PDB file of C-alpha atoms and ligand atoms in Angstrom:
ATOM      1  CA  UNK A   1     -21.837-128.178 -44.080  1.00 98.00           C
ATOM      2  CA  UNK A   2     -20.056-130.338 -41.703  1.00 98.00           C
ATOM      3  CA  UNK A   3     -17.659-129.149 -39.125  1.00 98.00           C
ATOM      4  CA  UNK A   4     -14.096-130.395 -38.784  1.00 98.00           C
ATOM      5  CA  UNK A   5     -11.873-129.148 -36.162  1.00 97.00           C
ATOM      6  CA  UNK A   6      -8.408-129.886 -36.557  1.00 98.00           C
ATOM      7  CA  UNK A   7      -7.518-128.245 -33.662  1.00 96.00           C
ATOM      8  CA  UNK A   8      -6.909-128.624 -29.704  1.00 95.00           C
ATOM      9  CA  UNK A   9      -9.435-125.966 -28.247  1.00 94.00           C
ATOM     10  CA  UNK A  10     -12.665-125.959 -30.130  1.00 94.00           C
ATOM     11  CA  UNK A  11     -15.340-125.125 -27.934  1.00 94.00           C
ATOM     12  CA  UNK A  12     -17.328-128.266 -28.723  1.00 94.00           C
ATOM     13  CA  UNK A  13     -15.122-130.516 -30.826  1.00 92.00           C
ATOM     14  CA  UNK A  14     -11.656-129.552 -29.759  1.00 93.00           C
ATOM     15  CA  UNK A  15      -8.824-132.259 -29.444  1.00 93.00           C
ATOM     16  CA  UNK A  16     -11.410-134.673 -30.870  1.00 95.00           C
ATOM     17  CA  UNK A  17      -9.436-134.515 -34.523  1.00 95.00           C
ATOM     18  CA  UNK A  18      -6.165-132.952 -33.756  1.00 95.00           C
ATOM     19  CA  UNK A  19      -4.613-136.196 -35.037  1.00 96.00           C
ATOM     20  CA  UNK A  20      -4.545-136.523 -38.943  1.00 97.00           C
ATOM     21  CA  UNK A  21      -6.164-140.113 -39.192  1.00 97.00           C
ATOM     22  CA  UNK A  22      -8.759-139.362 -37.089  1.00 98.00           C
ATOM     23  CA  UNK A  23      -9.790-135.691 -38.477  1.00 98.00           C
ATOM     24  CA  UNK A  24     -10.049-137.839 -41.808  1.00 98.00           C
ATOM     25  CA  UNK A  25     -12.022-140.412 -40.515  1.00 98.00           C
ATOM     26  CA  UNK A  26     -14.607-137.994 -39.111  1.00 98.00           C
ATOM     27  CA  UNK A  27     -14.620-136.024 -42.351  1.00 98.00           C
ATOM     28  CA  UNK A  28     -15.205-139.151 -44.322  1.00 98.00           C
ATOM     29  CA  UNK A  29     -18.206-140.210 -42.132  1.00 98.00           C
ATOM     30  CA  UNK A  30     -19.769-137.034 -42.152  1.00 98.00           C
ATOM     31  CA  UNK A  31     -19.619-137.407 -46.450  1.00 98.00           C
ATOM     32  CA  UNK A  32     -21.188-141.154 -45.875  1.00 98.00           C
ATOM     33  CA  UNK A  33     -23.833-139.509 -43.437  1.00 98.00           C
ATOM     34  CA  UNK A  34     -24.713-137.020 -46.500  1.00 97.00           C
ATOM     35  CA  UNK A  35     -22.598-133.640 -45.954  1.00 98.00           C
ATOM     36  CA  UNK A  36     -22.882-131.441 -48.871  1.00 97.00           C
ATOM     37  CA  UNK A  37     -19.868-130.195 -47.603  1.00 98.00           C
ATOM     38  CA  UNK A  38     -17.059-130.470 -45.570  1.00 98.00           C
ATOM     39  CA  UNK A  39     -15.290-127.339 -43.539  1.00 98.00           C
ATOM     40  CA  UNK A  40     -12.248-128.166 -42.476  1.00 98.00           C
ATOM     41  CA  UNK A  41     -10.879-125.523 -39.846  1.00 98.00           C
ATOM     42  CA  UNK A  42      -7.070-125.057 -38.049  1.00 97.00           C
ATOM     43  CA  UNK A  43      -7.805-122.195 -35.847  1.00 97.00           C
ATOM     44  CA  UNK A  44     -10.233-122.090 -33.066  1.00 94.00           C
ATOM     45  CA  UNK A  45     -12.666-118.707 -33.303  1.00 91.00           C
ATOM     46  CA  UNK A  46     -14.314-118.776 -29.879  1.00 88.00           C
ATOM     47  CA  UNK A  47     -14.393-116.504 -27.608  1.00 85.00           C
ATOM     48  CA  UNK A  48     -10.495-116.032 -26.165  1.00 85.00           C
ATOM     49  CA  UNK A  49      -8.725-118.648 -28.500  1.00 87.00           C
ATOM     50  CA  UNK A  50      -5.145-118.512 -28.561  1.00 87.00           C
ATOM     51  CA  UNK A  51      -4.026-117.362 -32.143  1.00 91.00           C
ATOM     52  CA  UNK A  52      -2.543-120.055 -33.982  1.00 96.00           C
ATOM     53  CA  UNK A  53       0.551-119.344 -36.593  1.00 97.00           C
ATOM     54  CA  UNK A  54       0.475-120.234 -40.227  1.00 97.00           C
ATOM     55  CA  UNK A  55       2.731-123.042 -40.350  1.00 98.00           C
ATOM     56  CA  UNK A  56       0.647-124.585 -37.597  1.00 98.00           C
ATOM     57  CA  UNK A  57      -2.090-124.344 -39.345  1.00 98.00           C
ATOM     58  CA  UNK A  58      -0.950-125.440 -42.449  1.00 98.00           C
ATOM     59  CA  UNK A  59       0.181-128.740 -40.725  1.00 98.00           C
ATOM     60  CA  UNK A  60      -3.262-129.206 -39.249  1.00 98.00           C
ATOM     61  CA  UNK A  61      -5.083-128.952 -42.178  1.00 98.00           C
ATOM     62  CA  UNK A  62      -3.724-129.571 -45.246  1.00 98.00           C
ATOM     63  CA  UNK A  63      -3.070-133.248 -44.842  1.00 98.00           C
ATOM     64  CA  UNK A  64      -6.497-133.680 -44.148  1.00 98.00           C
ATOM     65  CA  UNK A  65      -7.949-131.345 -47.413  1.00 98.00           C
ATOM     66  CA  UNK A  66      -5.649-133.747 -49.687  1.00 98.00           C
ATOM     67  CA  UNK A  67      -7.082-136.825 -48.140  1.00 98.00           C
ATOM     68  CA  UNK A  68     -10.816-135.627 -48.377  1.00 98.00           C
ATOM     69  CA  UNK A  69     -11.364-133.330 -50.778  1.00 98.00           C
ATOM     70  CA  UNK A  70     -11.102-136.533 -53.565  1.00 98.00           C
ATOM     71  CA  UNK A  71     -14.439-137.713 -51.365  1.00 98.00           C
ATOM     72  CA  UNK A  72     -16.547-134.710 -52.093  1.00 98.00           C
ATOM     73  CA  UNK A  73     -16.369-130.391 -51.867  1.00 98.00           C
ATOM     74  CA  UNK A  74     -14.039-129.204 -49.049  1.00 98.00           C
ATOM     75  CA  UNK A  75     -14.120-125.522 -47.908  1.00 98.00           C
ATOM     76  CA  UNK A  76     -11.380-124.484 -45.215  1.00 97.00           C
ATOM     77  CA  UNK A  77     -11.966-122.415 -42.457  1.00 97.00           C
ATOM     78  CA  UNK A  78      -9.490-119.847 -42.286  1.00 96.00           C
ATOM     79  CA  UNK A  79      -8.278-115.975 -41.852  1.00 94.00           C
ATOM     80  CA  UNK A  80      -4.687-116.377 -43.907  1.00 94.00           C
ATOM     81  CA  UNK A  81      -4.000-115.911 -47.179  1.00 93.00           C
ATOM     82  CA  UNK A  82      -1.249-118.298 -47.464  1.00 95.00           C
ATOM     83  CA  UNK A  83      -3.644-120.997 -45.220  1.00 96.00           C
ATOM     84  CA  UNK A  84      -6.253-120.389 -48.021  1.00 96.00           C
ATOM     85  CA  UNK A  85      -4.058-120.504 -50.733  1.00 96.00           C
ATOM     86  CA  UNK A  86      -2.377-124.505 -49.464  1.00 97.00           C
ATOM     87  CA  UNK A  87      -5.854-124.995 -49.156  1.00 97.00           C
ATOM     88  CA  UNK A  88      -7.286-124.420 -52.937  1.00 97.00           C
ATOM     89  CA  UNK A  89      -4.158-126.242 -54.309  1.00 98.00           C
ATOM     90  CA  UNK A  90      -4.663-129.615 -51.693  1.00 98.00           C
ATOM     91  CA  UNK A  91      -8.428-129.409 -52.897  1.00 98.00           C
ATOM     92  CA  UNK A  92     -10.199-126.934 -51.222  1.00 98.00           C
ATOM     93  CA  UNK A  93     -13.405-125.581 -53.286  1.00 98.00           C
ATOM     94  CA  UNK A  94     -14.508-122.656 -50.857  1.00 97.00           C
ATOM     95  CA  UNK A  95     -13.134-120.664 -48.728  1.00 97.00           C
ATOM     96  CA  UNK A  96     -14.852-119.795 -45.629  1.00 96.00           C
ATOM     97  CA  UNK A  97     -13.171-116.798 -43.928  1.00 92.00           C
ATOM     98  CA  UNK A  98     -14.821-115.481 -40.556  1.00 90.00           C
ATOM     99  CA  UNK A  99     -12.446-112.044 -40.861  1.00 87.00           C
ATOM    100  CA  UNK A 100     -15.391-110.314 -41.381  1.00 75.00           C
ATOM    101  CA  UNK A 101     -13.426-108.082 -44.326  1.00 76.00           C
ATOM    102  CA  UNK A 102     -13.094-107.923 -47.588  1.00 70.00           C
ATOM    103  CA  UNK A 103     -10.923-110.190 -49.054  1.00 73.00           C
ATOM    104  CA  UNK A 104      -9.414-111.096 -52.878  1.00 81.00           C
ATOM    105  CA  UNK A 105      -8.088-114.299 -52.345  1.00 91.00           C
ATOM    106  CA  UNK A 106     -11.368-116.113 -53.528  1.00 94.00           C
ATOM    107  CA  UNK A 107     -11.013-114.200 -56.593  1.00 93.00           C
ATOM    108  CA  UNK A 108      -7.235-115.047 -57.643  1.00 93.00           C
ATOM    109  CA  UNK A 109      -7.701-118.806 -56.280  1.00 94.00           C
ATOM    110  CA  UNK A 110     -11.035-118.748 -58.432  1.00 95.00           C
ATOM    111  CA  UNK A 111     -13.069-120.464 -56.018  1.00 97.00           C
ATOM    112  CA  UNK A 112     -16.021-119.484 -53.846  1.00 96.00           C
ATOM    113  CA  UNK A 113     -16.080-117.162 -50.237  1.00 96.00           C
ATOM    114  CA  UNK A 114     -18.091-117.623 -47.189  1.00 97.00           C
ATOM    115  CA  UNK A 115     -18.516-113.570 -46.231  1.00 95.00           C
ATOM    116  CA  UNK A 116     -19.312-113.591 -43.155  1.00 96.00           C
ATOM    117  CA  UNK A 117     -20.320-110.967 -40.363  1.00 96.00           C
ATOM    118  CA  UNK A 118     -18.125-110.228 -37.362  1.00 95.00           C
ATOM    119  CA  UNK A 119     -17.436-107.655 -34.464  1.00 92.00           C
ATOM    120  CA  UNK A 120     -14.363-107.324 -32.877  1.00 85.00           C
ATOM    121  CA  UNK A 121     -11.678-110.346 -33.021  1.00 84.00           C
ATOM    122  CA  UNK A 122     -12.027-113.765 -31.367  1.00 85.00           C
ATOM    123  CA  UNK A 123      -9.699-112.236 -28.750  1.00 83.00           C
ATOM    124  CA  UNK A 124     -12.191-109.172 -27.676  1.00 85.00           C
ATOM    125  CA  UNK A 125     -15.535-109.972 -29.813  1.00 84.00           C
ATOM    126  CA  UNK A 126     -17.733-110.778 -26.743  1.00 86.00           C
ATOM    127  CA  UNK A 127     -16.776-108.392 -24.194  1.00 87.00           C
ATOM    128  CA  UNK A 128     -19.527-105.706 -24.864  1.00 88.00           C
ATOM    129  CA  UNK A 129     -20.932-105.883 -28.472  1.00 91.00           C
ATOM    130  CA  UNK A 130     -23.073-103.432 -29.088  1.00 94.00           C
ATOM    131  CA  UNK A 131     -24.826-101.967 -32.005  1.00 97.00           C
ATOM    132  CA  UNK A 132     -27.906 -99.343 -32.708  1.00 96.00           C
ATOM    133  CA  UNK A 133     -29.746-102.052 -34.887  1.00 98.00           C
ATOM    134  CA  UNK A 134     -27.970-105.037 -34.971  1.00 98.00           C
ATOM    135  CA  UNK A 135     -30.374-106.519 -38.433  1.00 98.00           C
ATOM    136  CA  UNK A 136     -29.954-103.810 -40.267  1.00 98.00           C
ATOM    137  CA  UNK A 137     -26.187-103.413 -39.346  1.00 98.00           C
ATOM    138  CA  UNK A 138     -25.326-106.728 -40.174  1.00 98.00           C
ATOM    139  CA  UNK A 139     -27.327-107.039 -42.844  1.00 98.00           C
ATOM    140  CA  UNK A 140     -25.657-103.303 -44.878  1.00 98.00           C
ATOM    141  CA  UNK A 141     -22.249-104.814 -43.964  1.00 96.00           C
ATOM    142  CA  UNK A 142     -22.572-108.197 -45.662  1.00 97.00           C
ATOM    143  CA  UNK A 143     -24.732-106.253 -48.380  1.00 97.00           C
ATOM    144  CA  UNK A 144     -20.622-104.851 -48.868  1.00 95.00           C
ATOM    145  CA  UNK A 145     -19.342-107.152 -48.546  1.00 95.00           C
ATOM    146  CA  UNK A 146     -21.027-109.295 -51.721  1.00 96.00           C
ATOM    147  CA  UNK A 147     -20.705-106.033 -53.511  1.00 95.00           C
ATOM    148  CA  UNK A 148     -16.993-106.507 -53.248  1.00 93.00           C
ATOM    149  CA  UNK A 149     -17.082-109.955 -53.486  1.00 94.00           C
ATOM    150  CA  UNK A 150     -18.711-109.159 -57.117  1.00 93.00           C
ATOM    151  CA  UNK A 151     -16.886-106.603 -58.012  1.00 92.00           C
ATOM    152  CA  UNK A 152     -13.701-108.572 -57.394  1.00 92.00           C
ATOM    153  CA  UNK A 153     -15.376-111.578 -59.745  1.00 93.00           C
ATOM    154  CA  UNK A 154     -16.229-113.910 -56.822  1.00 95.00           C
ATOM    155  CA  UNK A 155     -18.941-116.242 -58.936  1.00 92.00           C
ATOM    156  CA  UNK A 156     -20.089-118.367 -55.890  1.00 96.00           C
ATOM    157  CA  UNK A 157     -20.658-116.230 -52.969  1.00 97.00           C
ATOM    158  CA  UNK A 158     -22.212-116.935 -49.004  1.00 97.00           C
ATOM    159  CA  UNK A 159     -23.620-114.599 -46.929  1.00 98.00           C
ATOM    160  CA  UNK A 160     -23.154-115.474 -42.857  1.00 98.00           C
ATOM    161  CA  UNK A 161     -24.674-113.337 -40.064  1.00 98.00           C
ATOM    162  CA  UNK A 162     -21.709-114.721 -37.812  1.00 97.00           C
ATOM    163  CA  UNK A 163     -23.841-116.286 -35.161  1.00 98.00           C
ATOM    164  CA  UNK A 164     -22.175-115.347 -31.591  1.00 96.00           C
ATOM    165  CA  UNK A 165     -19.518-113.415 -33.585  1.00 96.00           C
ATOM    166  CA  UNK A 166     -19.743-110.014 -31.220  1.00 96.00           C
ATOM    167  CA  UNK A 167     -23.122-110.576 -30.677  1.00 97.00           C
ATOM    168  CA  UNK A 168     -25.185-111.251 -27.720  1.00 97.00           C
ATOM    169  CA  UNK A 169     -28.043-113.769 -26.859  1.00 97.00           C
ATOM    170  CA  UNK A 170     -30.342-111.134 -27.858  1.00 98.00           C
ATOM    171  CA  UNK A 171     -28.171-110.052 -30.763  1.00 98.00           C
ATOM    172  CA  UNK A 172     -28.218-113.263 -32.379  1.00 98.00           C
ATOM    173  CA  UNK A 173     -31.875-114.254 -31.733  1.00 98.00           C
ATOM    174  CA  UNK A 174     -32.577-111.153 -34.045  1.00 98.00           C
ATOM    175  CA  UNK A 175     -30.486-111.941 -36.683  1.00 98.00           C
ATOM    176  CA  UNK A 176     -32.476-115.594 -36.594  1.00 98.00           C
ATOM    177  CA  UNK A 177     -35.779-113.821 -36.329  1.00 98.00           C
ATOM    178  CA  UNK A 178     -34.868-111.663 -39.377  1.00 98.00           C
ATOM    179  CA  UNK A 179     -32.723-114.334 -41.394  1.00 98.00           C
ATOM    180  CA  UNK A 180     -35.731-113.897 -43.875  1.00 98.00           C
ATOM    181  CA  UNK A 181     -34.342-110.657 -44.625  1.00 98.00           C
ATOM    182  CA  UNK A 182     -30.699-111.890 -45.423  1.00 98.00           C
ATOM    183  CA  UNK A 183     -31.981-114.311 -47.725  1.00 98.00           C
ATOM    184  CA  UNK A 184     -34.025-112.014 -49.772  1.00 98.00           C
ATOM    185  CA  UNK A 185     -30.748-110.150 -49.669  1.00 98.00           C
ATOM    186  CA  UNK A 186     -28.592-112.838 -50.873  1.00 98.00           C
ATOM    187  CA  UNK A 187     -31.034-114.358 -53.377  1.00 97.00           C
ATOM    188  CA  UNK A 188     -31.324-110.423 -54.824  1.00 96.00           C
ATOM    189  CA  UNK A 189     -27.467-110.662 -55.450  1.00 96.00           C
ATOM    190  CA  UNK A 190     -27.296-114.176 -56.653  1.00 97.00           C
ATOM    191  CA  UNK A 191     -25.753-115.447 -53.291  1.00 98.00           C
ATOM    192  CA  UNK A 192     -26.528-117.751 -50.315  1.00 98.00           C
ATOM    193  CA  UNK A 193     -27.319-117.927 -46.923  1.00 98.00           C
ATOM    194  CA  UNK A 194     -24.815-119.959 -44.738  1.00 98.00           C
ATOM    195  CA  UNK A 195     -25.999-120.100 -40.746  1.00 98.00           C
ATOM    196  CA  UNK A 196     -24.021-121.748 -38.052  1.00 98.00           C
ATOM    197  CA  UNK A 197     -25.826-121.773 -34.697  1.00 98.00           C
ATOM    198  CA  UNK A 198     -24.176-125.667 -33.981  1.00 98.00           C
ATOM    199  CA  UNK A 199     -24.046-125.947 -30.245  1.00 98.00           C
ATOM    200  CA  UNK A 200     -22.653-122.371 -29.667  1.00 98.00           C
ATOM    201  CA  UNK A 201     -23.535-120.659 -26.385  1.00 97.00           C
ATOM    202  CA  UNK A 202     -26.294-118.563 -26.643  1.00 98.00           C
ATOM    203  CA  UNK A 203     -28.693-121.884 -26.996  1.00 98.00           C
ATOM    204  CA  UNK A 204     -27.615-122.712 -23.943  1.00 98.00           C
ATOM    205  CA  UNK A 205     -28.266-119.571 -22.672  1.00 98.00           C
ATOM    206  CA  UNK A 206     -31.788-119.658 -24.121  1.00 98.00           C
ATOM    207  CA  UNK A 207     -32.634-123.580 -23.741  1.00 98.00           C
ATOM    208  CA  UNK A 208     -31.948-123.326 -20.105  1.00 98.00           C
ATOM    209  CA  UNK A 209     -35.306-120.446 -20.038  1.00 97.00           C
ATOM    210  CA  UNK A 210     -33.568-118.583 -16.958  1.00 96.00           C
ATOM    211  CA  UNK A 211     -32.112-121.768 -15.017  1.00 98.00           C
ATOM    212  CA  UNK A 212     -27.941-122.175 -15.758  1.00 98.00           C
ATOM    213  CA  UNK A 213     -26.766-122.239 -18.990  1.00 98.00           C
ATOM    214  CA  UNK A 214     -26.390-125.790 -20.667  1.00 98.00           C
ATOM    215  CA  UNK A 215     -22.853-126.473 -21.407  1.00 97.00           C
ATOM    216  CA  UNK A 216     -21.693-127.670 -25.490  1.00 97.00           C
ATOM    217  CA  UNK A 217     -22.835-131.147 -24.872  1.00 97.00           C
ATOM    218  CA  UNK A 218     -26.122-130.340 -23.716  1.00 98.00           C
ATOM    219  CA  UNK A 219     -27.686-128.159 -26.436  1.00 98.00           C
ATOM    220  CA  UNK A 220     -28.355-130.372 -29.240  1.00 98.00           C
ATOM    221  CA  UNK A 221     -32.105-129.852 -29.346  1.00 98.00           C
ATOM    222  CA  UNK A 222     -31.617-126.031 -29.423  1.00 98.00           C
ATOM    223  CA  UNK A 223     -29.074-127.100 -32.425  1.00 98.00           C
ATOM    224  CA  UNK A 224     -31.459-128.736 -33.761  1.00 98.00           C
ATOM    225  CA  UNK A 225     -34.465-126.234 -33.757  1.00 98.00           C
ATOM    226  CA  UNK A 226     -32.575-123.042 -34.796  1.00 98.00           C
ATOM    227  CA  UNK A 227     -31.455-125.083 -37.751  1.00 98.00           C
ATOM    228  CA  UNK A 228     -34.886-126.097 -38.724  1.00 98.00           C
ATOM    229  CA  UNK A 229     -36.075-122.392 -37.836  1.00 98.00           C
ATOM    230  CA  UNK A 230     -33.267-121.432 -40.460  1.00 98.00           C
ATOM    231  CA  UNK A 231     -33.930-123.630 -43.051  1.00 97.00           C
ATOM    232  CA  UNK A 232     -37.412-123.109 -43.116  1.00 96.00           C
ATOM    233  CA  UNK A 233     -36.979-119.550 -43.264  1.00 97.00           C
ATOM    234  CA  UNK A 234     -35.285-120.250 -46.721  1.00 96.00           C
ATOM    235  CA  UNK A 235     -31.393-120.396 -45.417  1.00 97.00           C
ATOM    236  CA  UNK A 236     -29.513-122.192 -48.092  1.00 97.00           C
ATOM    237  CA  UNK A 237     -26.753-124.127 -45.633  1.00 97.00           C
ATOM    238  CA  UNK A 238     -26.515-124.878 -41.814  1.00 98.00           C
ATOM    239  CA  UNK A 239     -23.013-125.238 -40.502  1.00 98.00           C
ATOM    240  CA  UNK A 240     -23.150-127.927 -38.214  1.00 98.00           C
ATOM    241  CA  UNK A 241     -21.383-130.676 -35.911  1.00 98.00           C
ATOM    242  CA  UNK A 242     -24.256-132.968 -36.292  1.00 98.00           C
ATOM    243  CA  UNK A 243     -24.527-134.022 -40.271  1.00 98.00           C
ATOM    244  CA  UNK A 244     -27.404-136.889 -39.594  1.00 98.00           C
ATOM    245  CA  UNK A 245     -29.308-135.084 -37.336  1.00 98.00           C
ATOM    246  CA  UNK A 246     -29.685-131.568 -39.755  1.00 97.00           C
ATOM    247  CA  UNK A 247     -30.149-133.519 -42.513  1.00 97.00           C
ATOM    248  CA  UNK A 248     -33.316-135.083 -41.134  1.00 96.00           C
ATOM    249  CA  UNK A 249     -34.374-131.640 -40.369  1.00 96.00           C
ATOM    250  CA  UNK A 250     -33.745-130.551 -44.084  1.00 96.00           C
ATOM    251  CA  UNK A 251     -35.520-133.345 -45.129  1.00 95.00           C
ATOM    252  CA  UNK A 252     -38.585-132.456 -42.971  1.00 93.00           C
ATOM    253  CA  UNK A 253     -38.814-128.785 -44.020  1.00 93.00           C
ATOM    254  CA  UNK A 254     -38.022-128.976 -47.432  1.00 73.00           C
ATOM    255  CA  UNK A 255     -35.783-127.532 -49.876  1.00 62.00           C
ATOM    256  CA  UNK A 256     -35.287-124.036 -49.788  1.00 50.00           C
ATOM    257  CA  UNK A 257     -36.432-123.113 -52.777  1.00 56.00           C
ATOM    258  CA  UNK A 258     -39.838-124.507 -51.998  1.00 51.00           C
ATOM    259  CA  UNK A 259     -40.290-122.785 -48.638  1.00 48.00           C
ATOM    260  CA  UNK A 260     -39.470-119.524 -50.353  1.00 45.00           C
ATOM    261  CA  UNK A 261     -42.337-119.446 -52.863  1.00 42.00           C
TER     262      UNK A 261
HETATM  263  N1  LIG B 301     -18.642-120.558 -36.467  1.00 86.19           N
HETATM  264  C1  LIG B 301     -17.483-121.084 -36.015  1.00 86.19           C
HETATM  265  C2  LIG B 301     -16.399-121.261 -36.876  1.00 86.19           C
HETATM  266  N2  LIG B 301     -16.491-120.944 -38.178  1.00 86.19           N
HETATM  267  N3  LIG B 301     -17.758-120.146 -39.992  1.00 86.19           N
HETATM  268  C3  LIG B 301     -18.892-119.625 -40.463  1.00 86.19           C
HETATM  269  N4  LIG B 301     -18.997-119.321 -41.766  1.00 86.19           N
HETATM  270  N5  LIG B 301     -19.982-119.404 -39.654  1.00 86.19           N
HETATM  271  C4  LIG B 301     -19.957-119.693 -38.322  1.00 86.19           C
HETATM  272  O1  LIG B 301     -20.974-119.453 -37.625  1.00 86.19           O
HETATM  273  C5  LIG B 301     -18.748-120.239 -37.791  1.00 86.19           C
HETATM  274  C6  LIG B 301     -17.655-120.442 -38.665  1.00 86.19           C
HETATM  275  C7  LIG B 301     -17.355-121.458 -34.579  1.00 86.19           C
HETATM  276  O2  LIG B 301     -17.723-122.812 -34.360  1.00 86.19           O
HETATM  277  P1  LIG B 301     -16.703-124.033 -34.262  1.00 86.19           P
HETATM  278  O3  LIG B 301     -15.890-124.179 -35.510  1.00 86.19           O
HETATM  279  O4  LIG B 301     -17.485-125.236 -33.883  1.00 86.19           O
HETATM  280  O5  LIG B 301     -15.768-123.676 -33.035  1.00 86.19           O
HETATM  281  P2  LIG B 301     -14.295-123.077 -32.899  1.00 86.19           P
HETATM  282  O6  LIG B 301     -14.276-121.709 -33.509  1.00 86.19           O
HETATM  283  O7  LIG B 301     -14.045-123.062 -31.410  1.00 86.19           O
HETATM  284  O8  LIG B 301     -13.340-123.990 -33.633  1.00 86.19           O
END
């Protein structure tokens, strides 16, 4: 799944794609680079974004849905309703919604939903996460959350552990170190496993081995190596900035299906 960031804040891509032509352009090379997918989103989620309002959103985005999703499967990365709903109709086949909640809309639009995990609110989510066990917490909530999905009549569902979504450095290590688990899970239910670790903070945290953090453009190895941990630990999809790079490393460790027998 390659990341698209129509927006002017992104922690790693921001303002790269804000303008229509060139979001498009991007979105089209990642397809030519071999993207499976393409997530478009409107709304930064890091840590302290500024909320954006629908018809912002809208205008980000769905320009750049119609002009792609005729190139291959578009999901859009969103918390509305209404965002998700322009979004199905322009093209959109998925939608990938970081609320953390449950939520119909994949059902009426009849199209598929990225559950994913999440503490807190972009706004708050990394002040002082905390949880008793954060594997099995996660794991029960998104075990919900594909039990609603289901019950609803979701067919195509994702489970995400919501990498650096209220989580710490150690937080999210675990939920790598257990992603075994989640797949099991997911494969149990007739879902997937959807990780995004691209560039996000805690690999520079963790890359750096005690020295100061490396900053977004500095932690493409660690990128690179959680996604190949992931993969080879049967994870279906890595969400990432770098199509040509994770591909290589999905080429390397196989398809999933193979390292899970
Ligand atoms: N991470 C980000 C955004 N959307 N969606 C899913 N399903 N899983 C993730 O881990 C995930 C996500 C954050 O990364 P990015 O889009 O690069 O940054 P920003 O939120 O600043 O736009």
């Amino acid at each position: 799944m390659g990341v698209l960031n129509v927006t002017p804040d992104s922690f790693f891509d921001g303002g790269r794609y804000l303008e229509h032509d060139r979001a498009i352009e991007r979105g089209r090379a990642m397809f030519a680079d071999g993207a499976d997918l393409v997530d478009v989103g409107g709304e930064s989620t890091r840590p302290g974004a500024t909320p954006v309002g629908e018809a912002e959103e809208l205008r980000r985005v769905l320009p750049v849905i119609e002009a792609l999703a005729p190139l291959g499967p578009i999901s859009v990365d969103t918390t509305k309703p209404a965002v998700a709903r322009a979004a199905v109709a322009a093209g959109a086949v998925l939608l990938n919604d970081v609320s953390g909640s449950p939520w119909p809309v994949a059902a009426e639009c009849g199209v598929g939903w990225v559950a994913m995990h999440r503490q807190g609110t972009p706004a708050d989510m990394q002040r002082d996460p905390r949880y008793d066990d954060v594997v099995a917490e996660v794991h029960a909530h998104l075990a919900g959350l594909l039990a609603a999905a289901r019950s609803a009549g979701v067919a195509e569902v994702w489970l995400d552990p919501g990498i650096g979504f209220g989580k710490t450095v150690a937080h999210n290590l675990a939920l790598l170190a257990h992603v075994r688990e989640l797949v099991a899970l997911a494969q149990d239910g007739g879902a997937g496993v959807l990780v995004g670790t691209s560039n996000k903070g805690f690999l520079g945290v963790v890359a750096a081995g005690g020295g100061e953090p490396l900053g977004p453009s500095d932690r493409a190895e660690a990128t690179l190596a959680s996604n190949t941990w992931a993969m080879a630990q049967g994870v279906d999809m890595v969400r990432v900035h770098d199509v040509v790079a994770a591909l290589q490393a999905a080429r390397l460790v196989g398809t999933p299906e193979r390292q899970r027998g």
